Amino acid sequence: GLLRKILLPLRRREFAAAEHMATTQANLISAVSVGLSNYLLQRHATAADLILPPVMDASAFAFDGEIRAAMRRKMDLDSRRVFVCIYGSDFGWQAQYLLKNWWTQHSKEHPDDVLLIVARQPESVAMAELESCGGEVMLKSVAHEDMANLLFAADAALLLREDRLVNRVASPVK
């Protein structure tokens, strides 16, 4: 505890100094989001010269009613509303507790809805905790190339994150 109280502020200052030096002495600054560029402008009076957001094949995510119907039949979802939440890992920023809090409340008000969790690492999802909240919870792991088809089955997708700087400036598309 004491070591952490001493070292953490020192590390923060060290990182802030390195960030300032990098942004004020760089020949070119690129960022993954407008949010990150705005952060740099606010903090260091230097905006990104170039914003290079991640790209995706938008045609792969163009809605297809036939694929939606097929995916819903395959997962036996009928006409129930489905909410998809995507987890990439068990890192803290995945904020599973936010999903648990939301699902606890939502499933009480809408007991027929389904929460479909898509996880790259299924073992990282605290399924027992989520299932104890009520409602139906499903867990799937799919290859990247199958993600669009799985999302077609959903009525809404959730990306729950804590309100922290890193989440405000992160890349908006995964």
XYZ file of N, CA and C in Angstrom, residues 10-173:
492
model
N 4.785 9.126 -8.908
C 6.050 9.287 -9.635
C 5.939 8.758 -11.057
N 5.309 7.602 -11.208
C 5.122 7.014 -12.541
C 4.223 7.896 -13.403
N 3.184 8.452 -12.806
C 2.283 9.342 -13.554
C 3.036 10.550 -14.095
N 3.867 11.145 -13.255
C 4.659 12.304 -13.700
C 5.631 11.898 -14.798
N 6.232 10.733 -14.652
C 7.166 10.235 -15.657
C 6.463 10.033 -17.004
N 5.290 9.425 -16.973
C 4.536 9.203 -18.212
C 4.066 10.529 -18.815
N 3.621 11.452 -17.982
C 3.174 12.756 -18.479
C 4.320 13.503 -19.150
N 5.511 13.440 -18.568
C 6.678 14.107 -19.162
C 7.046 13.469 -20.498
N 7.011 12.141 -20.560
C 7.322 11.437 -21.811
C 6.276 11.764 -22.880
N 5.013 11.817 -22.495
C 3.941 12.153 -23.430
C 4.126 13.570 -23.962
N 4.449 14.506 -23.084
C 4.642 15.889 -23.500
C 5.823 16.000 -24.463
N 6.926 15.362 -24.132
C 8.093 15.404 -25.006
C 7.780 14.802 -26.374
N 7.105 13.683 -26.382
C 6.784 13.017 -27.638
C 5.870 13.868 -28.512
N 4.893 14.522 -27.902
C 3.936 15.296 -28.705
C 4.496 16.643 -29.143
N 5.394 17.221 -28.383
C 5.911 18.539 -28.756
C 7.145 18.458 -29.645
N 7.805 17.304 -29.694
C 9.015 17.178 -30.499
C 8.853 16.275 -31.713
N 7.682 15.722 -31.893
C 7.476 14.812 -33.018
C 7.354 15.574 -34.332
N 7.820 14.946 -35.416
C 7.659 15.526 -36.749
C 6.241 15.337 -37.265
N 5.599 14.258 -36.850
C 4.249 13.943 -37.301
C 3.557 13.168 -36.189
N 2.322 13.524 -35.910
C 1.557 12.819 -34.885
C 0.338 12.206 -35.542
N 0.179 10.918 -35.338
C -1.035 10.259 -35.816
C -1.815 9.773 -34.602
N -3.118 9.690 -34.771
C -3.990 9.249 -33.685
C -5.015 8.282 -34.248
N -5.586 7.431 -33.370
C -6.586 6.451 -33.800
C -8.012 6.979 -33.700
N -8.179 8.200 -33.153
C -9.530 8.742 -33.018
C -9.478 10.256 -32.909
N -10.593 10.887 -33.203
C -10.731 12.324 -33.015
C -10.592 12.641 -31.521
N -11.122 11.759 -30.685
C -11.014 11.956 -29.236
C -9.570 12.053 -28.770
N -8.702 11.212 -29.314
C -7.288 11.253 -28.938
C -6.646 12.534 -29.454
N -6.977 12.927 -30.665
C -6.440 14.175 -31.205
C -6.877 15.364 -30.342
N -8.140 15.388 -29.945
C -8.636 16.476 -29.086
C -7.943 16.478 -27.733
N -7.685 15.298 -27.197
C -6.961 15.188 -25.925
C -5.567 15.802 -26.061
N -4.868 15.467 -27.145
C -3.521 16.008 -27.366
C -3.557 17.526 -27.513
N -4.569 18.017 -28.206
C -4.713 19.458 -28.390
C -4.948 20.154 -27.052
N -5.827 19.590 -26.249
C -6.151 20.175 -24.940
C -4.962 20.110 -23.995
N -4.299 18.985 -23.986
C -3.224 18.757 -23.013
C -1.886 19.353 -23.423
N -1.601 19.345 -24.748
C -0.268 19.749 -25.204
C -0.301 20.816 -26.297
N -1.483 21.349 -26.585
C -1.640 22.368 -27.629
C -1.131 21.865 -28.983
N -1.212 20.572 -29.197
C -0.790 19.969 -30.461
C -1.817 18.931 -30.865
N -2.488 19.164 -31.974
C -3.451 18.178 -32.470
C -2.721 17.168 -33.343
N -3.347 16.057 -33.570
C -2.761 15.054 -34.470
C -2.739 15.608 -35.888
N -1.655 15.332 -36.601
C -1.553 15.739 -37.999
C -2.401 14.835 -38.880
N -2.604 13.642 -38.397
C -3.273 12.630 -39.199
C -4.080 11.736 -38.267
N -5.337 11.515 -38.592
C -6.157 10.600 -37.800
C -6.388 9.353 -38.644
N -5.871 8.249 -38.167
C -5.957 6.981 -38.878
C -6.802 6.003 -38.086
N -8.104 6.111 -38.186
C -8.945 5.168 -37.439
C -8.839 3.781 -38.041
N -9.117 2.776 -37.238
C -9.134 1.420 -37.793
C -10.219 1.352 -38.866
N -10.029 0.463 -39.779
C -11.005 0.348 -40.863
C -11.680 -1.012 -40.810
N -12.835 -1.069 -41.433
C -13.560 -2.326 -41.534
C -14.232 -2.357 -42.893
N -14.606 -3.504 -43.299
C -15.324 -3.670 -44.551
C -16.798 -3.435 -44.265
N -17.276 -2.230 -44.560
C -18.660 -1.869 -44.251
C -19.647 -2.781 -44.967
N -19.269 -3.305 -46.122
C -20.200 -4.180 -46.840
C -20.467 -5.469 -46.052
N -19.504 -5.897 -45.247
C -19.699 -7.112 -44.443
C -20.749 -6.889 -43.360
N -20.969 -5.626 -42.982
C -21.926 -5.319 -41.933
C -23.215 -4.720 -42.477
N -23.392 -4.755 -43.793
C -24.643 -4.278 -44.392
C -25.744 -5.263 -44.013
N -26.825 -4.757 -43.468
C -27.876 -5.615 -42.941
C -28.397 -6.590 -43.987
N -28.588 -7.821 -43.546
C -29.131 -8.872 -44.408
C -30.185 -9.628 -43.599
N -31.451 -9.415 -43.944
C -32.558 -10.027 -43.213
C -32.550 -11.547 -43.254
N -32.098 -12.134 -44.365
C -32.041 -13.600 -44.463
C -31.006 -14.168 -43.511
N -29.846 -13.517 -43.439
C -28.809 -13.983 -42.505
C -29.306 -13.812 -41.072
N -29.973 -12.704 -40.792
C -30.518 -12.475 -39.446
C -31.476 -13.599 -39.062
N -32.411 -13.917 -39.945
C -33.394 -14.967 -39.651
C -32.698 -16.311 -39.450
N -31.721 -16.618 -40.289
C -31.002 -17.891 -40.179
C -30.225 -17.981 -38.862
N -29.559 -16.898 -38.491
C -28.782 -16.902 -37.241
C -29.712 -17.038 -36.030
N -30.836 -16.355 -36.062
C -31.769 -16.436 -34.937
C -32.376 -17.835 -34.827
N -32.677 -18.459 -35.970
C -33.187 -19.849 -35.948
C -32.116 -20.794 -35.405
N -30.903 -20.611 -35.863
C -29.790 -21.469 -35.448
C -29.577 -21.416 -33.929
N -29.797 -20.244 -33.342
C -29.591 -20.085 -31.900
C -30.897 -20.188 -31.116
N -31.975 -20.542 -31.796
C -33.281 -20.723 -31.159
C -33.719 -19.476 -30.394
N -33.663 -18.338 -31.077
C -33.996 -17.072 -30.433
C -35.412 -16.591 -30.714
N -36.084 -17.191 -31.640
C -37.463 -16.822 -31.970
C -37.575 -15.310 -32.187
N -38.587 -14.721 -31.582
C -38.817 -13.286 -31.769
C -38.388 -12.476 -30.546
N -37.659 -13.103 -29.639
C -37.220 -12.388 -28.436
C -36.191 -11.313 -28.780
N -36.148 -10.275 -27.951
C -35.126 -9.246 -28.161
C -33.789 -9.768 -27.668
N -32.752 -9.471 -28.437
C -31.411 -9.960 -28.127
C -30.461 -8.783 -28.015
N -29.697 -8.776 -26.932
C -28.671 -7.771 -26.722
C -27.318 -8.473 -26.748
N -26.422 -7.981 -27.555
C -25.099 -8.583 -27.680
C -24.095 -7.708 -26.959
N -23.232 -8.340 -26.201
C -22.117 -7.651 -25.567
C -20.849 -8.387 -25.958
N -19.862 -7.649 -26.413
C -18.638 -8.259 -26.913
C -17.509 -8.052 -25.911
N -16.846 -9.146 -25.587
C -15.681 -9.110 -24.707
C -14.474 -9.622 -25.468
N -13.407 -8.852 -25.459
C -12.199 -9.298 -26.123
C -11.295 -10.079 -25.193
N -11.419 -9.846 -23.888
C -10.496 -10.471 -22.939
C -11.048 -10.305 -21.530
N -10.228 -10.676 -20.558
C -10.647 -10.482 -19.172
C -9.975 -9.265 -18.544
N -9.469 -8.355 -19.372
C -8.851 -7.152 -18.836
C -9.899 -6.294 -18.137
N -9.460 -5.498 -17.180
C -10.363 -4.698 -16.369
C -11.240 -3.748 -17.158
N -10.737 -3.222 -18.283
C -11.550 -2.250 -19.024
C -12.768 -2.895 -19.667
N -12.855 -4.208 -19.650
C -14.055 -4.859 -20.156
C -15.232 -4.605 -19.224
N -14.952 -4.227 -17.978
C -15.963 -3.777 -17.005
C -17.162 -4.722 -16.917
N -16.898 -5.983 -16.623
C -17.987 -6.950 -16.518
C -19.005 -6.554 -15.458
N -18.572 -5.863 -14.430
C -19.515 -5.472 -13.378
C -20.568 -4.505 -13.932
N -20.213 -3.671 -14.919
C -21.206 -2.776 -15.520
C -22.267 -3.581 -16.259
N -21.837 -4.620 -16.950
C -22.791 -5.480 -17.659
C -23.687 -6.195 -16.654
N -23.089 -6.699 -15.589
C -23.875 -7.396 -14.569
C -24.925 -6.460 -13.972
N -24.525 -5.245 -13.649
C -25.467 -4.275 -13.077
C -26.594 -3.967 -14.064
N -26.225 -3.737 -15.326
C -27.241 -3.426 -16.333
C -28.174 -4.614 -16.545
N -27.612 -5.819 -16.693
C -28.440 -6.997 -16.973
C -29.349 -7.338 -15.798
N -28.872 -7.143 -14.594
C -29.711 -7.393 -13.411
C -30.984 -6.564 -13.497
N -30.841 -5.280 -13.772
C -31.998 -4.391 -13.855
C -32.841 -4.700 -15.099
N -32.182 -4.834 -16.228
C -32.899 -5.031 -17.492
C -33.694 -6.336 -17.500
N -33.097 -7.410 -17.026
C -33.783 -8.704 -17.077
C -34.989 -8.759 -16.127
N -34.987 -7.932 -15.088
C -36.172 -7.845 -14.222
C -37.328 -7.187 -14.971
N -37.017 -6.158 -15.728
C -38.046 -5.418 -16.457
C -38.464 -6.121 -17.750
N -37.541 -6.908 -18.332
C -37.790 -7.578 -19.618
C -37.302 -9.025 -19.527
N -38.015 -9.887 -18.805
C -37.535 -11.246 -18.536
C -37.409 -12.144 -19.766
N -38.030 -11.795 -20.887
C -37.929 -12.627 -22.083
C -36.737 -12.265 -22.966
N -36.052 -11.176 -22.653
C -34.906 -10.767 -23.461
C -33.729 -11.715 -23.234
N -32.826 -11.722 -24.180
C -31.664 -12.604 -24.134
C -30.397 -11.754 -24.191
N -29.431 -12.085 -23.343
C -28.115 -11.459 -23.383
C -27.168 -12.457 -24.039
N -26.617 -12.080 -25.158
C -25.675 -12.924 -25.896
C -24.298 -12.306 -25.748
N -23.414 -13.012 -25.094
C -22.054 -12.521 -24.887
C -21.144 -13.204 -25.892
N -20.408 -12.406 -26.617
C -19.446 -12.914 -27.584
C -18.068 -12.637 -27.002
N -17.300 -13.688 -26.802
C -16.001 -13.534 -26.155
C -14.920 -14.297 -26.899
N -13.797 -13.647 -27.064
C -12.641 -14.314 -27.644
C -12.095 -15.351 -26.659
N -12.212 -15.027 -25.378
C -11.771 -15.924 -24.307
C -12.979 -16.240 -23.431
N -13.786 -17.240 -23.827
C -15.022 -17.531 -23.075
C -14.787 -17.782 -21.590
N -13.649 -18.348 -21.262
C -13.369 -18.642 -19.850
C -13.210 -17.367 -19.022
N -13.031 -16.214 -19.685
C -12.845 -14.959 -18.960
C -14.166 -14.332 -18.518
N -15.277 -14.853 -19.007
C -16.579 -14.280 -18.674
C -17.139 -14.948 -17.421
N -17.526 -14.138 -16.465
C -18.082 -14.651 -15.209
C -19.536 -15.051 -15.439
N -19.738 -16.179 -16.115
C -21.085 -16.611 -16.497
C -21.977 -16.878 -15.288
N -21.445 -17.490 -14.263
C -22.272 -17.809 -13.092
C -22.862 -16.525 -12.507
N -22.057 -15.458 -12.451
C -22.552 -14.186 -11.922
C -23.649 -13.615 -12.817
N -23.427 -13.669 -14.136
C -24.418 -13.121 -15.059
C -25.704 -13.941 -15.056
N -25.573 -15.257 -15.003
C -26.759 -16.110 -14.999
C -27.573 -15.920 -13.732
N -26.921 -15.550 -12.645
C -27.636 -15.333 -11.394
C -28.451 -14.039 -11.409
N -28.232 -13.203 -12.406
C -28.957 -11.927 -12.511
C -30.384 -12.115 -13.000
N -30.662 -13.253 -13.622
C -31.979 -13.487 -14.202
C -31.905 -13.423 -15.710
N -33.007 -13.767 -16.357
C -33.037 -13.751 -17.815
C -32.141 -14.827 -18.404
N -32.177 -14.943 -19.704
C -31.352 -15.945 -20.375
C -30.048 -15.306 -20.827
N -28.940 -15.986 -20.529
C -27.617 -15.520 -20.926
C -26.976 -16.613 -21.775
N -26.506 -16.237 -22.952
C -25.828 -17.170 -23.846
C -24.391 -16.695 -24.040
N -23.481 -17.630 -24.259
C -22.076 -17.308 -24.479
C -21.633 -17.938 -25.787
N -21.040 -17.147 -26.659
C -20.552 -17.633 -27.946
C -19.136 -17.134 -28.159
N -18.386 -17.922 -28.886
C -17.067 -17.517 -29.348
C -17.059 -17.747 -30.847
N -16.745 -16.716 -31.613
C -16.761 -16.841 -33.066
C -15.476 -16.283 -33.657
N -15.155 -16.751 -34.839
C -14.014 -16.224 -35.576
C -14.357 -14.813 -36.057
N -13.341 -14.003 -36.278
C -13.576 -12.628 -36.723
C -14.452 -12.568 -37.967
N -14.212 -13.471 -38.885
C -14.963 -13.432 -40.147
C -16.441 -13.771 -39.969
N -16.815 -14.350 -38.830
C -18.213 -14.696 -38.567
C -18.925 -13.673 -37.682
N -18.198 -12.665 -37.221
C -18.769 -11.690 -36.282
C -19.963 -10.947 -36.881
N -19.857 -10.493 -38.109
C -20.955 -9.722 -38.705
C -22.241 -10.536 -38.714
N -22.154 -11.800 -39.111
C -23.353 -12.645 -39.150
C -23.960 -12.799 -37.758
N -23.122 -12.962 -36.758
C -23.631 -13.098 -35.398
C -24.319 -11.801 -34.945
N -23.734 -10.675 -35.284
C -24.329 -9.397 -34.893
C -25.685 -9.169 -35.544
N -25.909 -9.751 -36.725
C -27.214 -9.616 -37.379
C -28.331 -10.188 -36.513
N -28.016 -11.143 -35.668
C -29.029 -11.762 -34.811
C -29.483 -10.819 -33.701
N -28.712 -9.793 -33.434
C -28.993 -8.908 -32.303
C -29.960 -7.787 -32.650
N -30.650 -7.319 -31.624
C -31.476 -6.120 -31.741
C -30.692 -4.892 -31.296
N -29.695 -5.108 -30.472
C -28.828 -4.024 -30.010
C -27.508 -4.628 -29.570
N -26.450 -3.854 -29.696
C -25.134 -4.294 -29.233
C -24.655 -3.327 -28.157
N -23.989 -3.858 -27.160
C -23.528 -3.059 -26.032
C -22.010 -3.082 -25.964
N -21.441 -1.932 -25.673
C -20.019 -1.840 -25.391
C -19.920 -1.005 -24.126
N -19.835 -1.664 -23.003
C -19.842 -0.984 -21.712
C -18.408 -0.754 -21.250
N -18.088 0.487 -20.970
C -16.756 0.851 -20.500
C -16.897 1.871 -19.383
N -15.909 1.901 -18.518
C -15.872 2.920 -17.477
C -15.565 4.265 -18.118
N -15.998 5.330 -17.473
C -15.754 6.663 -17.989
C -14.341 7.090 -17.594
N -13.385 6.636 -18.387
C -11.972 6.953 -18.162
C -11.386 7.524 -19.442
N -10.304 8.232 -19.302
C -9.659 8.866 -20.443
C -9.363 7.857 -21.557
N -8.777 6.741 -21.208
C -8.394 5.776 -22.228
C -9.603 5.298 -23.034
N -10.750 5.187 -22.409
C -11.958 4.760 -23.111
C -12.571 5.897 -23.933
N -12.374 7.130 -23.508
C -12.910 8.265 -24.263
C -12.112 8.539 -25.536
N -10.835 8.187 -25.540
C -9.995 8.481 -26.716
C -9.658 7.245 -27.530
N -10.145 6.095 -27.101
C -9.811 4.843 -27.788
C -10.445 4.785 -29.172
N -9.952 3.871 -29.931
C -10.491 3.630 -31.270
C -11.954 3.265 -31.173
N -12.818 3.912 -31.944
C -14.258 3.644 -31.831
C -14.744 2.383 -32.504
N -13.951 1.769 -33.335
C -14.388 0.576 -34.069
C -13.414 -0.550 -33.779
